[in-house]
Coordinates of C-alpha atoms in Angstrom, one line a residue:
X1 CA 0.0 0.0 0.0
X2 CA 1.3 3.4 -1.0
X3 CA 0.5 7.0 -0.1
X4 CA -0.4 8.9 -3.3
X5 CA -0.7 12.7 -3.4
X6 CA -2.7 14.4 -6.1
X7 CA -2.0 18.1 -6.5
X8 CA -4.6 20.3 -8.2
X9 CA -2.4 23.2 -9.3
X10 CA -5.4 25.3 -10.4
X11 CA -7.4 24.6 -7.3
X12 CA -10.4 25.8 -9.3
X13 CA -13.2 26.3 -6.9
X14 CA -16.3 24.3 -7.7
X15 CA -14.8 22.5 -10.7
X16 CA -12.8 19.2 -10.2
X17 CA -9.9 18.0 -12.3
X18 CA -11.0 14.9 -14.2
X19 CA -7.6 13.5 -14.7
X20 CA -6.9 13.5 -11.0
X21 CA -10.2 11.8 -10.3
X22 CA -9.2 9.0 -12.8
X23 CA -5.7 8.7 -11.2
X24 CA -7.4 8.4 -7.8
X25 CA -9.7 5.7 -9.0
X26 CA -6.9 3.7 -10.4
X27 CA -4.6 3.9 -7.4
X28 CA -7.4 3.1 -5.0
X29 CA -8.0 -0.1 -7.1
X30 CA -4.4 -1.0 -6.4
X31 CA -5.1 -0.6 -2.6
X32 CA -3.3 2.8 -2.3
X33 CA -4.2 5.7 0.0
X34 CA -5.0 8.8 -2.1
X35 CA -5.0 12.4 -0.9
X36 CA -6.0 15.6 -2.7
X37 CA -3.6 18.5 -2.2
X38 CA -3.3 22.2 -3.1
X39 CA 0.1 23.5 -4.2
X40 CA 0.4 25.3 -0.9
X41 CA 0.3 22.0 0.8
X42 CA 3.6 21.0 -0.9
X43 CA 5.3 24.3 -1.7
X44 CA 6.2 27.4 0.3
X45 CA 6.8 29.8 -2.6
X46 CA 9.4 28.0 -4.6
X47 CA 10.7 26.0 -1.7
X48 CA 9.6 22.4 -0.9
X49 CA 7.7 21.5 2.3
X50 CA 10.0 18.6 3.0
X51 CA 8.1 16.9 5.9
X52 CA 4.9 16.7 3.9
X53 CA 6.6 15.8 0.6
X54 CA 8.5 12.8 2.0
X55 CA 5.3 11.3 3.4
X56 CA 4.1 10.4 -0.1
X57 CA 5.4 7.5 -2.2
X58 CA 4.2 9.2 -5.4
X59 CA 3.0 12.8 -6.3
X60 CA 1.1 13.8 -9.4
X61 CA 0.1 17.4 -10.3
X62 CA -2.4 18.6 -12.9
X63 CA -2.2 22.0 -14.6
X64 CA -5.0 23.2 -16.8
X65 CA -4.3 26.9 -17.0
X66 CA -1.0 28.2 -18.5
X67 CA -0.8 31.1 -16.0
X68 CA 0.0 28.4 -13.4
X69 CA 2.9 27.1 -15.5
X70 CA 5.6 28.3 -13.1
X71 CA 4.1 26.4 -10.2
X72 CA 3.9 23.3 -12.4
X73 CA 7.6 23.7 -13.4
X74 CA 8.7 24.1 -9.8
X75 CA 6.8 20.9 -8.8
X76 CA 8.3 19.0 -11.7
X77 CA 11.8 20.0 -10.5
X78 CA 11.0 18.1 -7.3
X79 CA 10.2 14.9 -9.3
X80 CA 6.4 15.4 -9.2
X81 CA 4.8 13.9 -12.3
X82 CA 3.1 16.9 -13.9
X83 CA 0.6 16.9 -16.7
X84 CA -2.2 19.0 -18.2
X85 CA -2.8 21.3 -21.1
X86 CA -1.6 24.3 -19.1
X87 CA 1.9 22.8 -18.9
X88 CA 2.4 20.3 -21.7
X89 CA 0.5 18.4 -24.4
X90 CA 3.1 15.6 -24.3
X91 CA 2.0 13.8 -21.2
X92 CA -1.4 12.0 -21.3
X93 CA -3.0 9.4 -19.1
X94 CA -2.4 5.8 -20.2
X95 CA -5.5 4.3 -21.9
X96 CA -6.3 2.0 -18.9
X97 CA -6.6 5.0 -16.7
X98 CA -8.2 7.3 -19.2
X99 CA -11.1 4.9 -19.5
X100 CA -11.6 4.3 -15.8
X101 CA -14.7 5.5 -14.0
X102 CA -13.7 8.7 -12.1
X103 CA -13.4 8.8 -8.3
X104 CA -15.8 11.6 -7.6
X105 CA -15.3 11.2 -3.8
X106 CA -11.9 12.9 -4.3
X107 CA -13.8 16.2 -4.5
X108 CA -16.7 15.1 -2.4
X109 CA -19.0 15.1 -5.4
X110 CA -22.1 13.1 -4.8
X111 CA -24.7 13.8 -7.5
X112 CA -22.9 15.1 -10.6
X113 CA -21.0 13.2 -13.3
X114 CA -18.1 14.8 -15.4
X115 CA -16.7 13.6 -18.6
X116 CA -16.1 13.6 -22.3
X117 CA -18.2 11.8 -24.9
X118 CA -16.1 13.2 -27.7
X119 CA -12.7 14.8 -28.2
X120 CA -11.3 17.1 -30.9
X121 CA -12.8 19.8 -33.0
X122 CA -12.5 20.6 -36.8
X123 CA -12.7 24.4 -36.5
X124 CA -9.0 25.1 -36.0
X125 CA -9.7 28.5 -34.3
X126 CA -6.4 30.4 -33.7
X127 CA -7.3 31.3 -30.2
X128 CA -8.2 27.7 -29.1
X129 CA -5.8 24.9 -28.1
X130 CA -8.2 22.0 -28.7
X131 CA -6.9 21.2 -32.2
X132 CA -3.4 20.9 -30.9
X133 CA -4.4 19.0 -27.8
X134 CA -7.0 16.6 -29.1
X135 CA -6.9 16.7 -32.9
X136 CA -8.9 18.4 -35.6
X137 CA -11.7 15.8 -35.9
X138 CA -14.5 15.3 -33.3
X139 CA -14.5 11.6 -32.4
X140 CA -16.4 9.6 -29.8
X141 CA -14.2 8.5 -26.9
X142 CA -16.7 7.1 -24.5
X143 CA -20.3 6.2 -23.9
X144 CA -22.2 8.0 -21.1
X145 CA -22.1 5.0 -18.8
X146 CA -18.3 5.2 -18.7
X147 CA -18.5 8.2 -16.3
X148 CA -22.2 8.4 -15.4
X149 CA -23.9 5.9 -13.0
X150 CA -27.3 7.5 -12.4
X151 CA -26.3 10.9 -11.0
X152 CA -29.0 13.6 -11.4
X153 CA -26.6 16.0 -13.1
X154 CA -24.1 15.6 -16.0
X155 CA -21.5 18.2 -16.9
X156 CA -20.1 17.5 -20.4
X157 CA -16.7 18.8 -21.2
X158 CA -16.8 18.1 -25.0
X159 CA -15.3 20.8 -27.2
X160 CA -17.6 20.1 -30.2
X161 CA -20.0 17.2 -29.7
X162 CA -22.2 18.2 -32.7
X163 CA -19.2 17.8 -35.1
X164 CA -19.0 14.1 -34.1
X165 CA -20.4 11.7 -36.8
X166 CA -22.0 9.6 -34.0
X167 CA -23.7 12.6 -32.4
X168 CA -27.2 11.3 -32.7
X169 CA -26.4 8.2 -30.7
X170 CA -24.7 10.3 -28.0
X171 CA -27.6 12.8 -27.8
X172 CA -29.9 9.8 -27.4
X173 CA -27.8 8.5 -24.5
X174 CA -28.1 11.9 -22.8
X175 CA -31.9 12.0 -23.4
X176 CA -32.4 8.5 -22.1
X177 CA -30.4 9.2 -18.9
X178 CA -33.1 11.5 -17.6
X179 CA -30.4 13.6 -15.9
X180 CA -29.9 17.4 -16.1
X181 CA -27.2 18.1 -18.7
X182 CA -24.9 21.1 -18.9
X183 CA -22.9 21.4 -22.1
X184 CA -20.1 23.3 -20.4
X185 CA -18.0 24.1 -23.4
X186 CA -20.9 25.0 -25.6
X187 CA -22.5 23.6 -28.7
X188 CA -21.6 24.6 -32.3
X189 CA -24.7 26.5 -33.5
X190 CA -23.3 26.3 -37.1
X191 CA -24.0 22.6 -37.0
X192 CA -27.6 22.9 -35.7
X193 CA -30.4 21.5 -37.8
X194 CA -34.1 21.0 -37.0
X195 CA -33.6 17.3 -36.1
X196 CA -30.8 18.1 -33.7
X197 CA -32.8 21.0 -32.1
X198 CA -35.7 18.7 -31.5
X199 CA -33.4 16.1 -30.0
X200 CA -31.9 18.6 -27.7
X201 CA -35.4 19.4 -26.5
X202 CA -35.7 15.7 -25.4
X203 CA -32.7 16.3 -23.0
X204 CA -33.2 17.9 -19.6
X205 CA -30.9 21.0 -20.1
X206 CA -29.9 23.2 -17.2
X207 CA -27.4 25.3 -19.1
X208 CA -27.1 25.7 -22.9
X209 CA -24.1 27.6 -24.4
X210 CA -23.3 28.7 -27.9
X211 CA -20.5 31.0 -29.1
X212 CA -20.2 33.9 -31.5
X213 CA -16.5 34.4 -31.7
X214 CA -16.2 36.3 -35.0
X215 CA -18.6 39.1 -36.0
X216 CA -17.9 38.3 -39.7
X217 CA -19.2 34.8 -39.2
X218 CA -22.6 35.2 -40.9
X219 CA -23.5 31.5 -40.5
X220 CA -23.4 31.8 -36.8
X221 CA -25.6 34.9 -36.8
X222 CA -28.1 33.3 -39.2
X223 CA -28.3 30.1 -37.1
X224 CA -28.7 31.9 -33.8
X225 CA -31.5 33.9 -35.3
X226 CA -33.2 30.8 -36.8
X227 CA -33.2 28.9 -33.5
X228 CA -33.8 31.7 -31.1
X229 CA -36.5 30.7 -28.7
X230 CA -36.5 27.1 -29.9
X231 CA -34.8 25.4 -26.9
X232 CA -36.4 24.2 -23.7
X233 CA -34.1 25.1 -20.7
X234 CA -34.5 24.7 -17.0
X235 CA -36.9 27.2 -15.5
X236 CA -37.1 29.2 -18.7
X237 CA -33.4 30.3 -18.6
X238 CA -32.1 31.9 -21.8
X239 CA -29.3 30.1 -23.7
X240 CA -26.1 31.9 -23.2
X241 CA -23.7 32.9 -26.0
X242 CA -20.0 33.3 -25.4
X243 CA -18.7 36.5 -27.1
X244 CA -15.0 36.5 -27.7
X245 CA -13.3 39.9 -27.3
X246 CA -9.8 41.3 -27.5
X247 CA -8.8 38.9 -30.3
X248 CA -10.0 40.1 -33.7
X249 CA -12.8 42.6 -33.1
X250 CA -13.3 46.3 -32.5
X251 CA -15.4 47.6 -29.6
X252 CA -18.2 48.5 -32.1
X253 CA -18.2 44.9 -33.3
X254 CA -18.3 43.6 -29.7
X255 CA -21.3 45.8 -29.0
X256 CA -23.0 44.7 -32.3
X257 CA -22.9 41.1 -31.1
X258 CA -24.1 41.9 -27.6
X259 CA -27.0 44.0 -28.7
X260 CA -28.0 41.6 -31.5
X261 CA -27.9 38.6 -29.1
X262 CA -30.0 40.4 -26.5
X263 CA -32.5 41.3 -29.1
X264 CA -32.7 37.7 -30.3
X265 CA -33.4 36.6 -26.7
X266 CA -30.0 35.1 -25.8
X267 CA -27.9 35.9 -22.8
X268 CA -24.4 37.2 -24.0
X269 CA -21.4 36.3 -21.9
X270 CA -18.1 38.1 -22.6
X271 CA -14.9 36.0 -22.9
X272 CA -11.6 38.0 -23.0
X273 CA -8.6 36.7 -24.9
X274 CA -5.3 37.5 -23.1
X275 CA -7.3 39.2 -20.3
X276 CA -4.1 40.3 -18.5
X277 CA -3.2 42.6 -21.4
X278 CA -6.7 43.6 -22.4
X279 CA -7.6 47.3 -22.6
X280 CA -9.7 48.8 -19.9
X281 CA -12.7 49.4 -22.1
X282 CA -12.9 45.6 -22.9
X283 CA -12.7 44.7 -19.2
X284 CA -15.4 47.3 -18.4
X285 CA -17.5 45.7 -21.2
X286 CA -17.1 42.3 -19.5
X287 CA -18.1 43.6 -16.1
X288 CA -21.3 45.3 -17.6
X289 CA -22.4 42.2 -19.6
X290 CA -21.4 39.4 -17.2
X291 CA -22.8 41.1 -14.0
X292 CA -26.4 40.4 -14.9
X293 CA -27.8 42.8 -12.3
X294 CA -26.0 45.6 -14.1
X295 CA -26.7 44.3 -17.6
X296 CA -30.5 44.1 -16.9
X297 CA -30.6 47.5 -15.2
X298 CA -28.5 49.6 -17.7
X299 CA -29.6 48.9 -21.3
X300 CA -26.7 50.5 -23.1
X301 CA -23.0 50.3 -22.5
X302 CA -22.8 53.9 -23.5
X303 CA -24.8 54.7 -20.3
X304 CA -22.9 52.4 -18.1
X305 CA -21.2 54.1 -15.1
X306 CA -17.9 52.4 -14.7
X307 CA -18.2 53.0 -10.9
X308 CA -21.2 50.8 -10.7
X309 CA -20.7 47.3 -9.4

């Protein structure tokens, strides 16, 4: 029996690391003791907390966000096995661990399942790492029962499920589950058709997300308009649409998408590319749109008082 430490470098409140949950499941099957750690449990700045460190036979660390790359590098220098898209695409879970049922108890999760039905995306967007990380084809990698065993909630992490050739079968699995489904990374509205829209309405949907990343993408605008008001969502919530800013758009183009989406009946949500270096007006725009109390009180960004909120 070994003591295994799993370090969640991002320590992302409310969202677990799927790779760590799979590692935990595999090690527990070997009879090992598994412990979830934050970087502060192991490191003091760039120094090692030696008494804690030596109490583990093996340490793994997962890094999703590249702004935590330095911490990942420090941990690796102390022989911690580090993986994750925020640090390197080279290291992946072996197939026998990738396909294991996650250990949700690692994060004290009782009634929600997390996982991928598909991986990869054909869009090749310059701001997105999915193509480099997972490939430029959407392919089925699991059935729902590989990570769902009757929980009332399902959070799907797929980058582009609708681009998968087997999407109808996967949507049927979600509908048959009877669980509430959150497509966390969004669905590609450009691939929507009437059959798929009807099938989505057979799924219990808590949150539905689309994206309008490029103001020049007329297909996205046309499809959003065509299917506005067609989706059944929990308690009548509006579908949200991610609006990419600070990448290849002017402030006028940002506002055009926001006002157009609102008029269509969608709930826009601002995403900022390279937020650390984003200009102040883009960060103000995000605060106005994403703080729904402000957004629903002040109709026009031009009237928004930057001191509010």
